[in-house]
CSV table of C-alpha atoms and ligand atoms in Angstrom, one decimal:
chain,number,residue,atom,x,y,z
A,1,MET,CA,-21.3,17.1,-26.4
A,2,PRO,CA,-18.1,15.1,-26.6
A,3,SER,CA,-16.9,13.6,-22.6
A,4,LEU,CA,-14.0,14.3,-21.2
A,5,PRO,CA,-11.0,12.0,-21.5
A,6,LEU,CA,-10.6,9.3,-19.5
A,7,LEU,CA,-7.2,8.7,-19.9
A,8,GLU,CA,-5.0,12.2,-20.5
A,9,VAL,CA,-1.5,11.8,-20.7
A,10,ARG,CA,0.6,14.7,-21.6
A,11,ASN,CA,3.6,15.0,-23.0
A,12,VAL,CA,5.0,12.3,-21.0
A,13,VAL,CA,9.3,11.1,-21.1
A,14,LYS,CA,9.9,8.0,-19.5
A,15,ASP,CA,13.8,7.3,-18.8
A,16,TYR,CA,14.8,3.7,-16.8
A,17,GLU,CA,18.5,2.9,-15.8
A,18,THR,CA,19.6,-0.1,-15.7
A,19,ASP,CA,23.3,-0.1,-14.9
A,20,GLY,CA,23.7,3.3,-15.2
A,21,GLN,CA,23.0,4.0,-18.7
A,22,LYS,CA,20.2,6.0,-19.1
A,23,VAL,CA,16.8,4.1,-21.8
A,24,ARG,CA,14.4,7.0,-23.1
A,25,ALA,CA,10.9,4.6,-23.2
A,26,LEU,CA,8.4,7.1,-23.7
A,27,ASP,CA,9.8,10.5,-25.3
A,28,GLY,CA,6.8,13.3,-25.7
A,29,VAL,CA,3.7,10.6,-25.9
A,30,SER,CA,0.6,12.5,-25.6
A,31,LEU,CA,-2.6,11.0,-25.9
A,32,SER,CA,-6.5,10.9,-24.5
A,33,VAL,CA,-9.5,7.5,-24.2
A,34,SER,CA,-12.9,8.8,-23.9
A,35,PRO,CA,-15.6,6.7,-22.0
A,36,GLY,CA,-16.7,4.0,-24.4
A,37,GLU,CA,-14.1,4.0,-26.7
A,38,LEU,CA,-11.6,1.5,-27.5
A,39,VAL,CA,-8.0,2.9,-28.6
A,40,ALA,CA,-4.8,0.2,-30.1
A,41,LEU,CA,-0.8,0.9,-29.3
A,42,VAL,CA,0.6,-1.0,-32.2
A,43,GLY,CA,5.0,-0.7,-32.9
A,44,ARG,CA,7.0,-2.7,-32.9
A,45,SER,CA,8.9,-5.1,-29.8
A,46,GLY,CA,10.1,-2.1,-27.2
A,47,CYS,CA,8.8,1.1,-29.2
A,48,GLY,CA,7.0,1.9,-25.5
A,49,LYS,CA,3.8,0.3,-25.6
A,50,SER,CA,3.7,-1.3,-22.2
A,51,THR,CA,5.6,1.1,-20.1
A,52,LEU,CA,2.9,3.8,-21.5
A,53,LEU,CA,0.5,1.5,-19.7
A,54,ASN,CA,2.1,1.2,-16.9
A,55,LEU,CA,2.3,4.8,-16.4
A,56,ALA,CA,-1.6,4.8,-17.6
A,57,GLY,CA,-2.6,2.6,-14.8
A,58,ALA,CA,-0.2,4.7,-12.0
A,59,MET,CA,1.8,2.2,-11.6
A,60,ASP,CA,5.1,3.5,-12.4
A,61,PHE,CA,5.2,7.0,-13.0
A,62,PRO,CA,7.1,9.8,-15.4
A,63,SER,CA,10.0,11.5,-15.5
A,64,SER,CA,8.3,14.4,-17.0
A,65,GLY,CA,4.6,15.6,-18.0
A,66,GLU,CA,1.4,14.6,-16.8
A,67,VAL,CA,-0.6,11.4,-16.8
A,68,LEU,CA,-4.4,11.9,-15.1
A,69,ILE,CA,-7.1,9.4,-14.1
A,70,ASP,CA,-11.0,10.9,-14.5
A,71,GLY,CA,-9.1,14.3,-14.2
A,72,ARG,CA,-7.0,13.4,-11.3
A,73,SER,CA,-3.0,13.8,-12.0
A,74,THR,CA,-1.2,9.9,-10.7
A,75,ARG,CA,1.3,12.8,-8.6
A,76,ALA,CA,-1.6,12.1,-6.3
A,77,ALA,CA,-0.9,11.2,-2.7
A,78,ALA,CA,0.0,7.0,-1.9
A,79,ASP,CA,-2.8,6.9,0.0
A,80,GLU,CA,-5.3,8.9,-2.8
A,81,LEU,CA,-3.0,6.7,-5.2
A,82,THR,CA,-4.4,2.8,-3.8
A,83,ARG,CA,-8.2,4.1,-4.3
A,84,LEU,CA,-7.1,5.8,-7.7
A,85,ARG,CA,-6.1,2.5,-8.8
A,86,ARG,CA,-8.4,0.4,-7.1
A,87,GLU,CA,-11.8,2.1,-8.1
A,88,LYS,CA,-11.0,3.6,-11.4
A,89,VAL,CA,-8.9,1.3,-13.0
A,90,GLY,CA,-9.1,-2.4,-14.5
A,91,PHE,CA,-5.5,-4.3,-15.4
A,92,VAL,CA,-5.7,-7.3,-18.2
A,93,PHE,CA,-2.1,-9.2,-18.6
A,94,GLN,CA,-0.8,-10.4,-21.1
A,95,SER,CA,0.0,-13.6,-18.7
A,96,PHE,CA,-3.3,-13.3,-17.6
A,97,GLN,CA,-1.8,-12.9,-13.5
A,98,LEU,CA,-4.6,-15.3,-12.0
A,99,LEU,CA,-3.8,-16.2,-8.7
A,100,HIS,CA,-3.1,-20.0,-9.4
A,101,THR,CA,-4.8,-21.3,-6.2
A,102,LEU,CA,-7.5,-19.7,-6.4
A,103,SER,CA,-10.3,-20.3,-8.2
A,104,ALA,CA,-12.1,-19.1,-11.2
A,105,VAL,CA,-14.4,-17.1,-9.2
A,106,GLU,CA,-12.1,-16.1,-5.8
A,107,ASN,CA,-9.9,-14.6,-8.3
A,108,VAL,CA,-12.3,-12.4,-10.4
A,109,GLU,CA,-14.2,-11.8,-6.0
A,110,LEU,CA,-10.8,-10.4,-4.8
A,111,PRO,CA,-11.2,-6.9,-6.2
A,112,LEU,CA,-14.0,-6.5,-4.6
A,113,LEU,CA,-13.3,-7.8,-1.2
A,114,LEU,CA,-9.8,-6.0,-1.6
A,115,ALA,CA,-12.2,-2.6,-2.0
A,116,GLY,CA,-14.4,-3.9,1.2
A,117,ARG,CA,-17.4,-4.2,-1.5
A,118,GLU,CA,-20.7,-6.4,-0.4
A,119,LYS,CA,-22.2,-8.9,-2.1
A,120,ALA,CA,-18.2,-10.2,-2.9
A,121,ARG,CA,-19.4,-13.0,-5.0
A,122,GLU,CA,-22.5,-12.9,-6.3
A,123,THR,CA,-21.4,-9.8,-8.4
A,124,ALA,CA,-17.8,-12.1,-8.8
A,125,LEU,CA,-20.8,-15.2,-10.3
A,126,GLU,CA,-22.3,-13.0,-12.5
A,127,ARG,CA,-19.3,-11.3,-14.2
A,128,LEU,CA,-18.3,-15.1,-14.8
A,129,ARG,CA,-21.9,-15.4,-16.8
A,130,ALA,CA,-21.2,-12.4,-18.8
A,131,VAL,CA,-17.9,-14.0,-20.3
A,132,ASP,CA,-19.3,-16.9,-20.7
A,133,LEU,CA,-17.6,-19.0,-18.4
A,134,ASP,CA,-21.1,-20.5,-16.8
A,135,GLY,CA,-20.3,-23.2,-14.8
A,136,LEU,CA,-16.6,-23.3,-14.4
A,137,GLN,CA,-16.6,-21.0,-11.5
A,138,HIS,CA,-14.7,-23.7,-9.1
A,139,ARG,CA,-12.0,-24.9,-11.8
A,140,LEU,CA,-8.2,-23.2,-10.9
A,141,PRO,CA,-6.2,-21.2,-13.4
A,142,HIS,CA,-4.7,-24.9,-14.4
A,143,GLN,CA,-7.8,-26.2,-15.0
A,144,LEU,CA,-8.3,-24.0,-17.7
A,145,SER,CA,-7.8,-23.5,-21.7
A,146,GLY,CA,-5.6,-20.4,-22.6
A,147,GLY,CA,-8.7,-18.4,-23.9
A,148,GLN,CA,-11.0,-19.4,-20.3
A,149,MET,CA,-8.1,-18.2,-18.7
A,150,GLN,CA,-8.0,-14.0,-20.5
A,151,ARG,CA,-11.7,-14.5,-20.0
A,152,VAL,CA,-11.4,-14.7,-16.6
A,153,ALA,CA,-8.5,-12.6,-16.2
A,154,ILE,CA,-11.5,-9.8,-18.2
A,155,ALA,CA,-13.6,-10.6,-15.8
A,156,ARG,CA,-11.4,-9.4,-13.0
A,157,ALA,CA,-9.9,-6.8,-14.3
A,158,LEU,CA,-13.5,-5.8,-14.9
A,159,VAL,CA,-15.3,-6.4,-11.9
A,160,ALA,CA,-15.0,-3.2,-9.8
A,161,ALA,CA,-16.4,-1.3,-13.3
A,162,PRO,CA,-13.3,0.8,-14.1
A,163,ARG,CA,-13.5,3.8,-15.6
A,164,LEU,CA,-10.9,2.5,-17.5
A,165,LEU,CA,-9.2,-0.6,-18.7
A,166,LEU,CA,-5.8,-1.2,-19.6
A,167,ALA,CA,-5.1,-4.2,-21.9
A,168,ASP,CA,-1.4,-5.7,-22.6
A,169,GLU,CA,-2.4,-7.9,-25.7
A,170,PRO,CA,-5.0,-9.6,-24.5
A,171,THR,CA,-5.3,-11.8,-27.4
A,172,GLY,CA,-1.1,-12.5,-27.2
A,173,ASN,CA,-1.3,-15.6,-26.1
A,174,LEU,CA,-4.7,-17.5,-28.2
A,175,ASP,CA,-5.9,-18.8,-31.3
A,176,ASN,CA,-7.1,-16.5,-33.6
A,177,THR,CA,-11.0,-17.7,-32.8
A,178,THR,CA,-10.6,-17.0,-29.1
A,179,GLY,CA,-8.9,-13.8,-30.0
A,180,ALA,CA,-12.0,-12.6,-31.8
A,181,THR,CA,-14.2,-13.6,-29.0
A,182,ILE,CA,-12.1,-12.0,-26.4
A,183,LEU,CA,-12.2,-8.5,-28.7
A,184,ASP,CA,-15.6,-8.7,-29.0
A,185,LEU,CA,-15.8,-8.9,-25.8
A,186,LEU,CA,-13.7,-5.8,-24.7
A,187,LEU,CA,-15.6,-4.0,-27.7
A,188,ARG,CA,-19.0,-4.9,-26.3
A,189,LEU,CA,-17.8,-4.0,-23.0
A,190,THR,CA,-16.1,-0.3,-23.8
A,191,ARG,CA,-19.4,0.5,-25.2
A,192,GLU,CA,-21.8,-0.9,-22.7
A,193,GLN,CA,-20.2,-0.3,-19.5
A,194,GLN,CA,-18.5,3.6,-20.9
A,195,THR,CA,-14.9,2.6,-19.9
A,196,ALA,CA,-12.2,3.9,-21.5
A,197,THR,CA,-10.5,1.5,-22.9
A,198,LEU,CA,-6.0,1.3,-23.8
A,199,MET,CA,-5.0,-1.9,-25.8
A,200,ALA,CA,-1.3,-2.9,-26.7
A,201,THR,CA,-1.5,-5.6,-29.4
A,202,HIS,CA,0.6,-6.8,-32.3
A,203,SER,CA,-2.0,-8.6,-33.8
A,204,MET,CA,-4.2,-6.6,-36.8
A,205,GLU,CA,-7.3,-7.8,-36.2
A,206,ALA,CA,-7.1,-6.4,-32.6
A,207,ALA,CA,-6.2,-3.1,-34.0
A,208,ALA,CA,-9.0,-3.0,-37.1
A,209,VAL,CA,-11.8,-3.6,-34.0
A,210,ALA,CA,-10.7,-0.4,-32.6
A,211,ASP,CA,-11.8,3.2,-32.4
A,212,SER,CA,-8.4,4.3,-33.1
A,213,VAL,CA,-5.0,3.0,-33.8
A,214,VAL,CA,-2.2,5.0,-32.3
A,215,THR,CA,1.2,3.8,-33.7
A,216,MET,CA,4.0,4.2,-31.7
A,217,ARG,CA,7.6,4.0,-32.5
A,218,ASP,CA,11.2,4.4,-31.1
A,219,GLY,CA,9.3,5.7,-27.5
A,220,LYS,CA,7.3,8.3,-29.8
A,221,ILE,CA,3.8,8.6,-31.0
A,222,SER,CA,4.1,8.0,-35.5
A,223,ASP,CA,0.8,7.6,-36.6
A,224,VAL,CA,-2.5,8.1,-35.1
A,225,LYS,CA,-5.9,6.6,-37.3
A,226,ARG,CA,-9.1,7.6,-36.5
A,227,LYS,CA,-12.5,5.9,-38.1
B,1,LIG,N1,12.1,-1.5,-16.1
B,1,LIG,C1,13.4,-1.1,-17.0
B,1,LIG,N2,14.3,-1.0,-16.7
B,1,LIG,C2,15.0,-0.4,-18.7
B,1,LIG,N3,14.4,-0.5,-19.3
B,1,LIG,C3,13.0,-1.1,-19.9
B,1,LIG,C4,12.3,-1.7,-18.6
B,1,LIG,N4,11.0,-1.7,-18.5
B,1,LIG,C5,11.0,-1.3,-20.3
B,1,LIG,N5,12.2,-1.2,-20.7
B,1,LIG,C6,12.7,-0.5,-22.2
B,1,LIG,O1,12.3,0.2,-22.7
B,1,LIG,C7,11.2,0.6,-23.9
B,1,LIG,C8,9.6,0.4,-23.8
B,1,LIG,O2,9.9,-1.3,-23.7
B,1,LIG,P1,8.3,-1.8,-22.9
B,1,LIG,O3,8.2,-2.9,-22.1
B,1,LIG,O4,7.4,-0.1,-23.1
B,1,LIG,O5,8.3,-2.1,-24.9
B,1,LIG,P2,6.7,-2.3,-25.9
B,1,LIG,O6,6.3,-1.9,-27.0
B,1,LIG,O7,5.2,-2.9,-24.1
B,1,LIG,O8,7.6,-4.2,-25.9
B,1,LIG,P3,6.6,-5.4,-26.8
B,1,LIG,O9,6.1,-5.5,-27.7
B,1,LIG,O10,7.6,-6.3,-26.7
B,1,LIG,O11,6.0,-5.6,-25.2
B,1,LIG,C9,12.7,-0.9,-24.1
B,1,LIG,O12,13.7,-0.6,-24.9
B,1,LIG,C10,12.9,-1.7,-22.6
B,1,LIG,O13,13.8,-2.6,-23.2
B,2,LIG,MG1,4.7,-5.0,-23.8
């Protein structure tokens, strides 16, 4: 029996307004991602990929339509929403967004501390080992390479075992070899932890590892290819 989707985007429209001008960033988008599934989101710059990821992670909200994370609408009340984000969603940003004054392990530990979980340090160290960063836990971000920073960011996104992983250009700033390592890691974690992973990318290599590739154009889905 196929499992229920962890992310459901239903006929979502997103309008932005800047200087009195309306921009329709998403124009009737529907998609779903199931546990253990990696979906790649591709398309030209400005087609709406990051907008969709932000809505999928309840960082922003649709103008119309609905986003459900593990069956819960992101229109939930503020306190439930904070819990939803904290407990269900991990986000990997293109620019890593590590905190520069915290070491690798402190960055990874942070979501656990915010959620009041026990054994935060121990879990964070385990997570760093899982991304092959054993021994680098006390380095500050600027003392790490781009690929190492991205692995810290992935470790942080996954440390609280989110059901839904959203990744915006996770290999964008990396060389091909490092990018391939990151992709292997994302795919392995998706399968092992049965996360639902949605990844925006410009890279053909990244799209190639995905279970399905969703192409967007001008705020709409123009093509879906399943493996
Ligand atoms: N906060 C905002 N205010 C106004 N317009 C926005 C805002 N964020 C995005 N847009 C516009 O919405 C459209 C979609 O942007 P989005 O960032 O989702 O594209 P993208 O597919 O992620 O592009 P890229 O590949 O360059 O990252 C673009 O036209 C963009 O200019
Ligand atoms: Mg983007």
